[in-house]
Short mmCIF file of C-alpha atoms in Angstrom, two decimals:
data_model
loop_
_atom_site.label_atom_id
_atom_site.label_comp_id
_atom_site.label_asym_id
_atom_site.label_seq_id
_atom_site.Cartn_x
_atom_site.Cartn_y
_atom_site.Cartn_z
CA MET S 920 -0.08 -0.06 -0.35
CA THR S 921 1.55 3.50 -0.97
CA MET S 922 1.39 6.53 2.28
CA ARG S 923 1.33 9.42 0.02
CA LEU S 924 2.15 11.56 3.52
CA ASN S 925 4.81 11.33 5.63
CA ARG S 926 3.87 9.42 9.14
CA ARG S 927 5.75 12.35 10.48
CA SER S 928 3.54 14.89 9.89
CA PHE S 929 0.22 12.91 10.34
CA LEU S 930 1.65 12.45 13.98
CA ALA S 931 2.46 16.16 14.36
CA THR S 932 -0.11 17.44 16.63
CA SER S 933 -1.01 14.04 18.69
CA ALA S 934 2.10 13.03 18.99
CA ALA S 935 3.77 16.16 19.86
CA ALA S 936 0.74 16.09 22.94
CA GLY S 937 2.27 12.38 24.17
CA ALA S 938 5.52 13.28 24.37
CA LEU S 939 5.13 15.97 27.08
CA ALA S 940 6.25 15.36 30.38
CA PHE S 941 3.52 16.16 32.77
CA VAL S 942 4.95 18.64 35.47
CA GLY S 943 3.05 20.29 38.60
CA PRO S 944 4.02 21.80 42.07
CA LYS S 945 4.67 19.52 44.94
CA GLY S 946 2.71 19.78 47.92
CA LEU S 947 -0.64 20.78 46.23
CA ARG S 948 -3.14 18.01 47.67
CA ALA S 949 -1.93 18.86 51.44
CA GLU S 950 -3.06 22.72 50.51
CA THR S 951 -6.28 21.69 48.47
CA ASN S 952 -7.24 18.38 50.52
CA GLY S 953 -10.48 18.00 49.94
CA THR S 954 -12.30 14.88 49.20
CA LEU S 955 -15.17 16.03 46.22
CA ARG S 956 -18.36 14.63 46.03
CA PHE S 957 -19.82 13.21 42.82
CA GLY S 958 -23.50 12.60 41.88
CA LEU S 959 -23.74 10.24 39.27
CA SER S 960 -26.35 9.15 37.87
CA ALA S 961 -25.81 5.48 38.20
CA TYR S 962 -24.13 3.11 39.73
CA PRO S 963 -21.42 1.00 37.47
CA PRO S 964 -23.13 -2.13 36.09
CA SER S 965 -18.96 -3.38 35.78
CA PHE S 966 -15.78 -2.92 36.98
CA ASP S 967 -14.93 -5.23 34.08
CA ALA S 968 -12.19 -2.32 32.36
CA TRP S 969 -12.50 -3.07 28.76
CA ALA S 970 -16.56 -3.95 29.02
CA SER S 971 -18.76 -1.02 27.89
CA SER S 972 -21.20 -0.76 30.30
CA GLY S 973 -22.37 3.25 29.75
CA SER S 974 -20.83 6.34 30.88
CA ALA S 975 -21.41 6.38 34.34
CA ALA S 976 -18.48 3.29 34.79
CA GLY S 977 -16.62 5.21 32.44
CA THR S 978 -16.37 7.75 35.14
CA VAL S 979 -15.53 5.34 37.51
CA LYS S 980 -12.62 3.76 35.48
CA LEU S 981 -11.02 7.60 34.35
CA LEU S 982 -11.07 7.60 38.24
CA MET S 983 -9.13 4.24 38.99
CA HIS S 984 -6.92 3.50 35.67
CA ARG S 985 -5.42 5.05 32.95
CA GLY S 986 -4.83 4.33 29.49
CA LEU S 987 -1.54 4.19 28.03
CA LEU S 988 -2.90 7.27 25.90
CA GLY S 989 -6.22 9.52 26.82
CA PHE S 990 -7.13 13.24 26.48
CA ALA S 991 -6.50 16.43 27.67
CA PRO S 992 -8.82 19.06 28.97
CA ASP S 993 -9.23 20.97 24.91
CA GLY S 994 -9.76 17.35 23.21
CA THR S 995 -6.40 16.82 22.21
CA MET S 996 -4.44 13.37 22.27
CA ARG S 997 -1.83 13.36 24.98
CA GLY S 998 0.39 10.81 26.78
CA GLU S 999 -0.41 8.59 29.94
CA LEU S 1000 1.27 5.58 30.68
CA ALA S 1001 2.87 6.25 27.32
CA GLU S 1002 5.26 9.28 27.58
CA SER S 1003 5.66 9.56 23.53
CA PHE S 1004 3.63 7.45 20.66
CA ALA S 1005 5.10 7.00 17.14
CA VAL S 1006 4.96 5.37 14.00
CA ASP S 1007 7.25 3.93 11.84
CA ASP S 1008 6.97 3.66 7.66
CA ALA S 1009 6.38 -0.14 7.61
CA GLY S 1010 3.20 0.75 10.18
CA THR S 1011 4.69 -0.49 14.15
CA TRP S 1012 3.41 1.75 16.42
CA THR S 1013 6.41 2.69 19.36
CA PHE S 1014 5.35 3.69 22.55
CA LYS S 1015 7.77 4.42 25.54
CA LEU S 1016 6.07 4.32 28.93
CA ARG S 1017 6.78 6.76 31.10
CA ASP S 1018 7.71 5.70 34.59
CA ALA S 1019 4.69 4.30 36.18
CA ARG S 1020 3.34 1.83 38.78
CA TRP S 1021 0.29 0.66 39.67
CA HIS S 1022 -1.96 0.77 42.63
CA ASP S 1023 -0.18 -1.69 45.07
CA GLY S 1024 3.08 0.11 43.93
CA SER S 1025 4.62 -1.94 41.14
CA PRO S 1026 5.96 -0.68 38.15
CA VAL S 1027 4.06 -0.62 34.80
CA THR S 1028 5.84 -2.62 32.54
CA ALA S 1029 5.93 -3.17 28.49
CA GLU S 1030 5.08 -6.50 29.74
CA ASP S 1031 2.27 -5.43 30.86
CA ILE S 1032 0.66 -3.76 27.58
CA ALA S 1033 1.44 -6.79 25.81
CA TRP S 1034 -0.74 -8.84 28.54
CA ASN S 1035 -3.57 -6.30 28.43
CA VAL S 1036 -3.55 -6.65 24.20
CA ALA S 1037 -3.39 -10.18 24.62
CA GLU S 1038 -6.34 -10.63 27.08
CA ALA S 1039 -8.32 -8.92 25.57
CA ALA S 1040 -8.23 -9.61 21.78
CA LYS S 1041 -8.89 -13.35 23.40
CA PRO S 1042 -12.01 -14.86 21.01
CA ASP S 1043 -14.44 -15.29 24.85
CA SER S 1044 -13.34 -10.87 26.04
CA THR S 1045 -16.04 -9.23 26.24
CA ALA S 1046 -14.13 -5.71 25.68
CA PHE S 1047 -15.25 -2.87 23.40
CA PHE S 1048 -12.13 -2.73 21.47
CA ARG S 1049 -12.02 -6.93 21.38
CA GLY S 1050 -12.62 -6.71 17.45
CA GLU S 1051 -10.26 -3.69 16.82
CA LEU S 1052 -6.74 -5.60 18.76
CA GLN S 1053 -7.63 -8.64 17.41
CA SER S 1054 -5.78 -6.75 13.91
CA ILE S 1055 -2.62 -6.70 15.84
CA VAL S 1056 -0.42 -9.46 14.54
CA LYS S 1057 2.75 -8.87 17.03
CA VAL S 1058 3.01 -7.29 20.33
CA GLU S 1059 7.16 -6.93 20.96
CA THR S 1060 8.25 -5.62 24.48
CA PRO S 1061 12.45 -5.12 23.87
CA ASP S 1062 13.03 -4.07 27.66
CA ASP S 1063 10.33 -2.30 30.10
CA LYS S 1064 9.91 0.71 28.66
CA THR S 1065 8.98 0.22 25.19
CA VAL S 1066 6.13 -1.28 23.43
CA LEU S 1067 6.05 -1.95 19.15
CA MET S 1068 2.40 -2.69 17.94
CA THR S 1069 2.31 -3.86 14.89
CA THR S 1070 -0.84 -4.63 13.01
CA ASP S 1071 -2.04 -6.40 10.09
CA LYS S 1072 -3.05 -3.25 8.06
CA PRO S 1073 -0.93 0.27 8.48
CA SER S 1074 -3.59 1.81 10.90
CA ALA S 1075 -3.56 5.33 10.81
CA VAL S 1076 -6.20 5.49 13.87
CA LEU S 1077 -4.89 2.47 16.61
CA PRO S 1078 -3.18 5.53 19.02
CA GLY S 1079 -7.27 6.01 19.57
CA TRP S 1080 -7.81 2.74 20.57
CA PHE S 1081 -5.61 3.35 23.49
CA ALA S 1082 -6.82 6.71 24.54
CA HIS S 1083 -10.62 5.40 24.64
CA PHE S 1084 -11.84 4.75 28.61
CA ASN S 1085 -13.45 1.21 27.72
CA MET S 1086 -9.30 0.47 26.88
CA PRO S 1087 -7.59 1.14 29.75
CA MET S 1088 -4.42 -1.10 31.17
CA ILE S 1089 -4.23 -3.37 34.35
CA LYS S 1090 -2.11 -4.55 35.64
CA LYS S 1091 -0.79 -8.16 34.39
CA GLY S 1092 -2.54 -11.06 36.25
CA GLU S 1093 -5.51 -8.69 37.41
CA ALA S 1094 -9.00 -9.99 36.88
CA PRO S 1095 -10.93 -7.43 34.16
CA ASP S 1096 -13.71 -6.25 36.70
CA THR S 1097 -10.24 -5.44 39.22
CA THR S 1098 -10.25 -1.69 41.04
CA MET S 1099 -6.77 -1.75 41.10
CA GLY S 1100 -4.88 0.69 38.13
CA ALA S 1101 -2.32 2.63 37.84
CA GLY S 1102 -5.23 6.21 37.80
CA PRO S 1103 -5.66 9.40 40.15
CA PHE S 1104 -7.42 7.58 43.20
CA LYS S 1105 -7.51 4.12 44.59
CA LEU S 1106 -11.04 2.39 44.93
CA ASP S 1107 -11.43 1.77 49.08
CA LYS S 1108 -15.13 0.48 49.36
CA THR S 1109 -18.17 0.02 48.42
CA ASP S 1110 -21.72 0.13 49.08
CA ARG S 1111 -23.41 -1.65 45.82
CA GLY S 1112 -26.12 0.22 43.89
CA VAL S 1113 -25.31 2.99 46.33
CA SER S 1114 -22.34 5.19 46.35
CA LEU S 1115 -18.02 4.54 46.08
CA SER S 1116 -15.27 6.08 48.37
CA LEU S 1117 -11.67 6.63 46.45
CA SER S 1118 -8.53 8.06 47.36
CA ALA S 1119 -6.08 10.03 46.20
CA PHE S 1120 -2.82 7.27 45.04
CA ASP S 1121 0.33 8.78 46.28
CA GLY S 1122 1.99 7.13 43.54
CA TYR S 1123 0.17 8.96 40.78
CA TYR S 1124 3.11 9.84 38.02
CA LYS S 1125 1.89 12.84 37.58
CA GLU S 1126 3.54 15.34 40.24
CA GLY S 1127 1.48 17.12 42.44
CA LEU S 1128 -1.51 14.99 41.26
CA PRO S 1129 -4.56 14.55 41.98
CA LYS S 1130 -5.16 18.21 43.73
CA LEU S 1131 -7.58 16.16 45.30
CA ALA S 1132 -7.71 14.04 49.12
CA GLY S 1133 -10.62 12.07 47.77
CA VAL S 1134 -13.34 11.36 45.44
CA GLU S 1135 -16.59 9.71 47.39
CA VAL S 1136 -19.05 8.96 44.24
CA ILE S 1137 -22.86 9.08 45.31
CA VAL S 1138 -25.20 7.25 42.99
CA TYR S 1139 -28.59 9.44 42.27
CA ALA S 1140 -30.75 7.95 39.97
CA ASP S 1141 -33.23 10.02 39.74
CA GLU S 1142 -32.67 12.92 38.09
CA ASN S 1143 -34.33 15.80 40.16
CA LEU S 1144 -33.22 14.37 43.53
CA ARG S 1145 -29.51 14.78 41.73
CA VAL S 1146 -30.35 18.37 41.27
CA ALA S 1147 -31.74 19.08 44.38
CA ALA S 1148 -28.61 17.12 46.23
CA LEU S 1149 -25.65 19.85 43.98
CA ASP S 1150 -28.10 22.78 44.95
CA ALA S 1151 -29.02 21.75 48.81
CA GLY S 1152 -25.22 21.16 48.80
CA ASP S 1153 -24.76 17.50 49.24
CA VAL S 1154 -22.92 17.36 46.55
CA ASP S 1155 -20.09 19.29 44.70
CA LEU S 1156 -20.65 18.41 41.48
CA ILE S 1157 -23.23 16.47 38.97
CA GLU S 1158 -23.01 14.72 35.49
CA TYR S 1159 -25.82 14.15 33.28
CA VAL S 1160 -27.77 18.00 34.19
CA PRO S 1161 -31.45 17.45 32.79
CA TRP S 1162 -32.28 20.45 30.20
CA GLN S 1163 -35.31 21.25 32.31
CA ALA S 1164 -32.88 22.02 35.38
CA MET S 1165 -30.49 23.82 33.09
CA GLU S 1166 -31.39 27.14 32.83
CA GLN S 1167 -32.07 27.37 37.06
CA ILE S 1168 -28.40 26.13 37.04
CA GLU S 1169 -27.01 28.99 34.95
CA ALA S 1170 -29.40 31.81 36.82
CA ASN S 1171 -27.83 30.45 40.39
CA GLU S 1172 -24.62 32.24 41.72
CA ARG S 1173 -24.02 29.21 43.89
CA LEU S 1174 -23.89 27.18 40.55
CA LYS S 1175 -22.36 27.12 37.67
CA LEU S 1176 -22.64 24.68 34.71
CA ASP S 1177 -20.60 23.47 31.80
CA ALA S 1178 -22.44 21.85 28.58
CA VAL S 1179 -21.19 20.99 25.68
CA ASP S 1180 -22.99 19.94 22.00
CA GLY S 1181 -21.60 16.84 21.49
CA PRO S 1182 -23.73 13.56 22.32
CA PHE S 1183 -26.00 12.68 21.00
CA MET S 1184 -28.91 10.34 20.66
CA TYR S 1185 -30.51 7.50 17.47
CA LEU S 1186 -31.86 4.13 17.37
CA THR S 1187 -30.52 1.01 16.89
CA PHE S 1188 -32.75 -2.70 15.10
CA ASN S 1189 -32.19 -5.95 15.56
CA ALA S 1190 -31.71 -7.41 12.58
CA GLU S 1191 -32.32 -10.53 13.40
CA ARG S 1192 -35.93 -10.08 13.85
CA PRO S 1193 -37.94 -8.89 11.15
CA PRO S 1194 -39.46 -6.61 10.03
CA PHE S 1195 -35.77 -4.72 10.55
CA ASP S 1196 -33.82 -7.13 8.51
CA ASP S 1197 -34.78 -5.26 6.08
CA PRO S 1198 -33.11 -1.93 5.36
CA ARG S 1199 -36.02 -0.73 4.64
CA VAL S 1200 -38.10 -0.75 7.22
CA ARG S 1201 -34.83 0.08 9.31
CA ARG S 1202 -34.70 3.72 6.44
CA ALA S 1203 -38.80 3.86 6.80
CA VAL S 1204 -37.99 4.48 10.63
CA ALA S 1205 -34.96 7.23 9.76
CA HIS S 1206 -37.58 9.49 7.84
CA ALA S 1207 -40.50 8.51 10.03
CA ILE S 1208 -39.88 10.68 13.36
CA LYS S 1209 -39.70 14.44 13.49
CA ARG S 1210 -36.61 14.66 15.05
CA GLU S 1211 -36.94 18.59 16.39
CA ASP S 1212 -39.88 17.57 18.74
CA ILE S 1213 -37.08 15.50 19.70
CA VAL S 1214 -35.27 17.89 20.66
CA ALA S 1215 -37.86 20.39 22.69
CA ALA S 1216 -39.52 16.84 23.69
CA ALA S 1217 -36.12 15.60 25.73
CA PHE S 1218 -34.37 17.98 25.82
CA TYR S 1219 -35.83 21.42 26.03
CA GLY S 1220 -34.86 23.10 22.96
CA ARG S 1221 -30.94 21.97 24.13
CA GLY S 1222 -30.03 20.43 20.72
CA SER S 1223 -30.73 19.67 17.36
CA ALA S 1224 -32.25 17.48 15.13
CA LEU S 1225 -29.16 14.82 13.52
CA GLU S 1226 -30.87 13.32 9.96
CA HIS S 1227 -27.14 11.64 8.60
CA LEU S 1228 -24.24 10.20 11.07
CA PRO S 1229 -23.08 12.28 13.74
CA LEU S 1230 -20.36 14.10 12.10
CA ALA S 1231 -20.50 17.67 13.73
CA GLN S 1232 -20.87 20.88 11.45
CA GLY S 1233 -17.02 21.78 12.52
CA SER S 1234 -15.28 18.37 11.59
CA ASP S 1235 -13.23 18.50 8.48
CA TYR S 1236 -15.19 15.48 7.44
CA TYR S 1237 -19.09 16.85 7.60
CA ASN S 1238 -20.37 16.26 4.43
CA GLU S 1239 -23.16 18.55 3.58
CA ASP S 1240 -24.58 17.18 0.10
CA LEU S 1241 -26.08 14.04 2.42
CA ALA S 1242 -26.77 16.42 5.68
CA ASN S 1243 -30.75 15.42 5.62
CA GLY S 1244 -30.00 11.82 4.23
CA TRP S 1245 -32.97 11.01 6.64
CA ALA S 1246 -35.12 13.84 7.00
CA TYR S 1247 -38.58 13.54 7.58
CA ASP S 1248 -41.02 12.25 5.35
CA PRO S 1249 -43.53 10.47 6.26
CA ASP S 1250 -44.95 9.54 3.18
CA LYS S 1251 -41.53 8.37 2.05
CA ALA S 1252 -41.38 6.02 5.23
CA MET S 1253 -45.34 4.57 4.82
CA ALA S 1254 -43.50 3.51 0.78
CA LEU S 1255 -40.74 2.18 1.86
CA LEU S 1256 -42.93 0.23 4.19
CA ALA S 1257 -45.76 -0.93 0.89
CA GLU S 1258 -42.69 -1.80 -0.61
CA ALA S 1259 -41.15 -3.72 2.22
CA GLY S 1260 -44.62 -5.77 1.91
CA HIS S 1261 -45.96 -4.26 5.42
CA PRO S 1262 -48.21 -1.86 3.56
CA ASN S 1263 -50.45 -1.89 7.15
CA GLY S 1264 -47.58 -1.61 9.70
CA PHE S 1265 -46.39 -3.81 12.13
CA ASP S 1266 -45.95 -4.34 16.23
CA CYS S 1267 -42.98 -4.02 17.62
CA THR S 1268 -41.58 -3.54 21.27
CA MET S 1269 -39.17 -0.22 21.32
CA LEU S 1270 -36.12 -0.77 24.44
CA ALA S 1271 -35.37 2.90 26.66
CA THR S 1272 -34.40 3.44 29.83
CA ALA S 1273 -36.56 5.29 32.04
CA GLN S 1274 -33.45 5.44 34.13
CA TYR S 1275 -33.10 8.74 32.47
CA GLY S 1276 -35.44 11.27 31.75
CA MET S 1277 -33.92 11.92 28.02
CA HIS S 1278 -34.43 8.43 26.72
CA GLN S 1279 -37.44 8.10 27.99
CA SER S 1280 -38.86 11.28 26.67
CA THR S 1281 -37.09 10.53 22.86
CA ALA S 1282 -38.68 6.52 23.07
CA GLU S 1283 -42.47 8.49 23.43
CA VAL S 1284 -41.71 10.84 20.11
CA CYS S 1285 -40.43 8.10 18.18
CA GLN S 1286 -43.13 5.90 19.41
CA ALA S 1287 -45.80 8.86 18.41
CA TYR S 1288 -44.55 9.24 15.11
CA LEU S 1289 -44.29 5.59 13.89
CA SER S 1290 -47.65 5.23 15.02
CA MET S 1291 -48.53 8.08 12.75
CA VAL S 1292 -46.52 5.79 9.65
CA GLY S 1293 -48.66 2.10 10.84
CA ILE S 1294 -45.55 0.76 13.27
CA ASN S 1295 -47.13 0.32 16.58
CA ALA S 1296 -43.89 0.54 18.92
CA LYS S 1297 -44.85 -1.13 22.93
CA LEU S 1298 -42.32 0.48 25.11
CA ASP S 1299 -40.14 -1.14 27.54
CA LEU S 1300 -38.47 0.86 30.24
CA PRO S 1301 -36.67 -0.65 32.27
CA GLU S 1302 -33.38 0.58 34.65
CA TRP S 1303 -30.01 1.21 33.02
CA ALA S 1304 -28.39 -2.29 34.18
CA THR S 1305 -31.41 -3.78 32.87
CA ARG S 1306 -31.15 -2.35 29.47
CA VAL S 1307 -27.64 -2.86 28.72
CA GLN S 1308 -28.37 -6.07 29.30
CA LYS S 1309 -31.23 -6.55 26.87
CA GLY S 1310 -29.44 -4.91 24.07
CA ASN S 1311 -26.03 -7.01 24.95
CA GLN S 1312 -28.70 -9.86 23.94
CA GLY S 1313 -30.94 -8.68 21.15
CA GLN S 1314 -34.14 -8.40 23.80
CA TYR S 1315 -35.52 -5.90 21.31
CA ASP S 1316 -36.40 -4.83 18.28
CA LEU S 1317 -35.49 -1.35 18.19
CA ALA S 1318 -34.04 0.32 20.20
CA VAL S 1319 -33.18 4.11 21.83
CA MET S 1320 -30.48 4.39 22.38
CA GLY S 1321 -27.71 8.10 23.40
CA THR S 1322 -23.67 8.02 23.35
CA THR S 1323 -20.47 9.48 21.79
CA ALA S 1324 -18.52 8.63 19.52
CA SER S 1325 -15.47 7.42 20.87
CA ASN S 1326 -13.38 10.36 19.40
CA ASN S 1327 -13.76 12.95 17.06
CA ASP S 1328 -12.08 11.04 14.04
CA PRO S 1329 -15.10 9.53 11.74
CA ASP S 1330 -13.16 5.79 12.78
CA GLY S 1331 -14.72 6.74 16.67
CA MET S 1332 -17.96 6.20 14.69
CA THR S 1333 -16.80 2.23 14.29
CA GLN S 1334 -18.25 0.79 17.37
CA LEU S 1335 -21.75 2.31 16.70
CA ILE S 1336 -21.92 1.49 12.82
CA ASP S 1337 -19.22 -1.78 12.23
CA GLY S 1338 -22.15 -5.24 12.11
CA ALA S 1339 -18.09 -7.22 12.65
CA LEU S 1340 -17.48 -6.29 15.27
CA PRO S 1341 -18.58 -8.22 18.36
CA ALA S 1342 -22.20 -7.64 20.18
CA SER S 1343 -23.31 -4.67 21.90
CA PHE S 1344 -25.88 -2.40 22.97
CA VAL S 1345 -24.51 0.59 21.44
CA ARG S 1346 -24.94 -0.79 17.83
CA SER S 1347 -27.33 -2.76 15.59
CA TYR S 1348 -27.72 -6.66 16.82
CA GLY S 1349 -27.37 -9.57 14.24
CA LEU S 1350 -27.26 -6.82 11.35
CA LYS S 1351 -24.01 -7.17 9.34
CA THR S 1352 -22.79 -4.11 7.04
CA PRO S 1353 -20.39 -5.25 5.27
CA GLU S 1354 -19.79 -2.65 2.69
CA ILE S 1355 -19.75 -0.15 5.96
CA THR S 1356 -17.27 -1.95 7.35
CA GLU S 1357 -15.07 -2.34 4.58
CA LEU S 1358 -14.96 1.84 4.02
CA LEU S 1359 -13.79 2.02 7.48
CA ALA S 1360 -10.77 -0.53 6.81
CA LYS S 1361 -9.88 1.41 4.15
CA GLY S 1362 -10.19 4.98 6.37
CA ARG S 1363 -8.38 3.49 8.82
CA GLN S 1364 -5.48 2.46 7.07
CA THR S 1365 -5.39 5.42 4.97
CA PHE S 1366 -2.92 8.10 6.06
CA ASP S 1367 -3.63 11.01 3.69
CA ALA S 1368 -6.54 13.48 4.96
CA ALA S 1369 -8.49 14.32 1.40
CA GLU S 1370 -8.35 10.95 0.50
CA ARG S 1371 -10.03 9.80 3.78
CA LYS S 1372 -12.76 12.48 3.84
CA THR S 1373 -13.71 10.51 0.01
CA ILE S 1374 -13.76 7.20 1.28
CA TYR S 1375 -16.15 8.82 4.28
CA HIS S 1376 -18.23 10.14 1.84
CA GLN S 1377 -18.86 6.80 1.19
CA MET S 1378 -19.35 5.91 4.03
CA GLU S 1379 -22.18 7.59 5.46
CA GLU S 1380 -24.20 7.74 1.53
CA LYS S 1381 -23.59 3.02 2.71
CA ALA S 1382 -24.90 4.15 6.13
CA LEU S 1383 -28.07 6.61 5.08
CA GLU S 1384 -29.61 3.67 2.51
CA THR S 1385 -28.61 0.78 5.15
CA THR S 1386 -29.15 2.61 8.08
CA PRO S 1387 -27.34 1.02 10.31
CA ILE S 1388 -28.18 3.07 12.69
CA ALA S 1389 -31.17 5.89 12.38
CA GLY S 1390 -29.34 9.21 13.67
CA LEU S 1391 -32.01 11.09 16.07
CA ALA S 1392 -30.75 14.16 18.59
CA TRP S 1393 -27.37 16.10 18.98
CA ARG S 1394 -28.02 17.03 22.74
CA SER S 1395 -26.01 19.61 24.94
CA GLN S 1396 -25.00 16.82 28.11
CA GLY S 1397 -24.02 19.04 31.58
CA PHE S 1398 -22.64 18.88 33.90
CA ALA S 1399 -23.25 21.16 37.14
CA MET S 1400 -21.31 22.14 39.61
CA LYS S 1401 -20.72 24.43 43.32
CA ALA S 1402 -19.02 27.44 42.23
CA GLY S 1403 -16.19 27.54 44.04
CA VAL S 1404 -14.98 24.41 42.37
CA SER S 1405 -12.03 24.83 39.71
CA GLY S 1406 -9.99 22.46 37.44
CA PHE S 1407 -12.90 20.21 35.98
CA THR S 1408 -13.42 21.07 32.46
CA ASN S 1409 -16.53 19.01 29.83
CA MET S 1410 -14.02 18.20 27.23
CA PRO S 1411 -15.32 19.00 23.58
CA GLY S 1412 -17.30 17.18 20.90
CA GLN S 1413 -17.65 13.53 21.04
CA LEU S 1414 -15.27 13.19 23.61
CA CYS S 1415 -17.85 14.53 26.86
CA PHE S 1416 -17.74 11.38 28.79
CA TYR S 1417 -13.78 11.41 28.81
CA SER S 1418 -14.37 14.12 31.44
CA PRO S 1419 -13.55 12.88 35.16
CA GLU S 1420 -10.91 11.92 33.42
CA THR S 1421 -9.99 16.63 34.81
CA LEU S 1422 -10.90 15.13 37.85
CA GLU S 1423 -6.92 14.78 38.93
CA GLU S 1424 -7.00 17.97 38.13
CA THR S 1425 -10.28 19.48 40.03
CA VAL S 1426 -9.93 21.67 43.46
CA LEU S 1427 -12.91 22.20 45.54
CA GLY S 1428 -12.51 25.89 46.70
#
């Protein structure tokens, strides 16, 4: 394969950021000796380091663990356990490890990293990135601080896998659900379903961090109670600020809101259950829903319609000509249903959750509009952990989902639309996508930006035609905190759920 772009140019920003040393003044932790109380929306369904269990679980992972790479508050990729990363002309990635330690005091070594890759890639692994990691055909450890990874084909996007909060590193030999990591905080105790207590790790590799003495995670599954707890001073910071409460938080001098657009809502389908094995039916669903009503009902106007794949308008890969590919068109929806052999519609079950109001409200709007074209969807609204389980096992016909892509690169959508990957609640169940799979693979093997843009345009065209998911709405995603809390940053775009990584920099004022 010919690479026209020099890889040094390709890596100019990410590798430079990855090579930065972490320097901070000593003794900061003692000066800001406080425990932050974090109002979380759900208790983690699992502590499995490599599995996808939702953003609440991701938050706890980002407290306990670190990956080879991560993201700075401005969204740029940077080194974490690896102090630098680079790729050569043969496509081999080299990671140079910094001096870091596990919570038990033992050093993080290249052998630990190689073991993580091998274990997460095993056929019986539940790792979110299992499919991607299986493309790594060789991992070499010439010394304790160097890891070389060679893929079956050159990969421009491999660093993103190791920056994701679902691919942290754990010590060799530990179980995947270990709570011992190399992150800024150590888990001290849990009260299942209620709370988790974490304390600062004195051996953390970033000098002077974390600045907090600890984090007390308290679960408020009810979003109104979560806001009330912040207003009453029972917690210092909350996630998933309900949209109806954003205005009142902004008006409260004792509080502040940090909200970004980037997360989005969409529908997934069970292709192992007719009629959603038919792309015409999936496309009919996409054209049947008026998305502005979702924005109004679920997000109080804080968002916008999403009628295409979740590529943000500011992205270099945004395709203006495809932006309305799934536009609201009930006549087209009914014509597609008739063409697929369902002129009178059909009955089905729509999975969502009542634990997050936005999910339930989105489902209710979708249900109403689908009924207008003859699709009668009965809502199934379990709590979040059950909703995840049902999604993973394909116990639904179609389902409402909300998340972000893995990162701001188009390849970050792979986990949502590549049907060649193992089953996951974040994408459609049993839906093969051979053309999309091929184009995604081509995109990640290409280092030239113009070529990648052409490839992803073709990929989005195919997605609009086959509808592996149906985009619904961009949403504003907010964290709220006491006015005196500083250092916490809501990361831009698709990185919103990585924001708890900045708790290492957070200070209680």
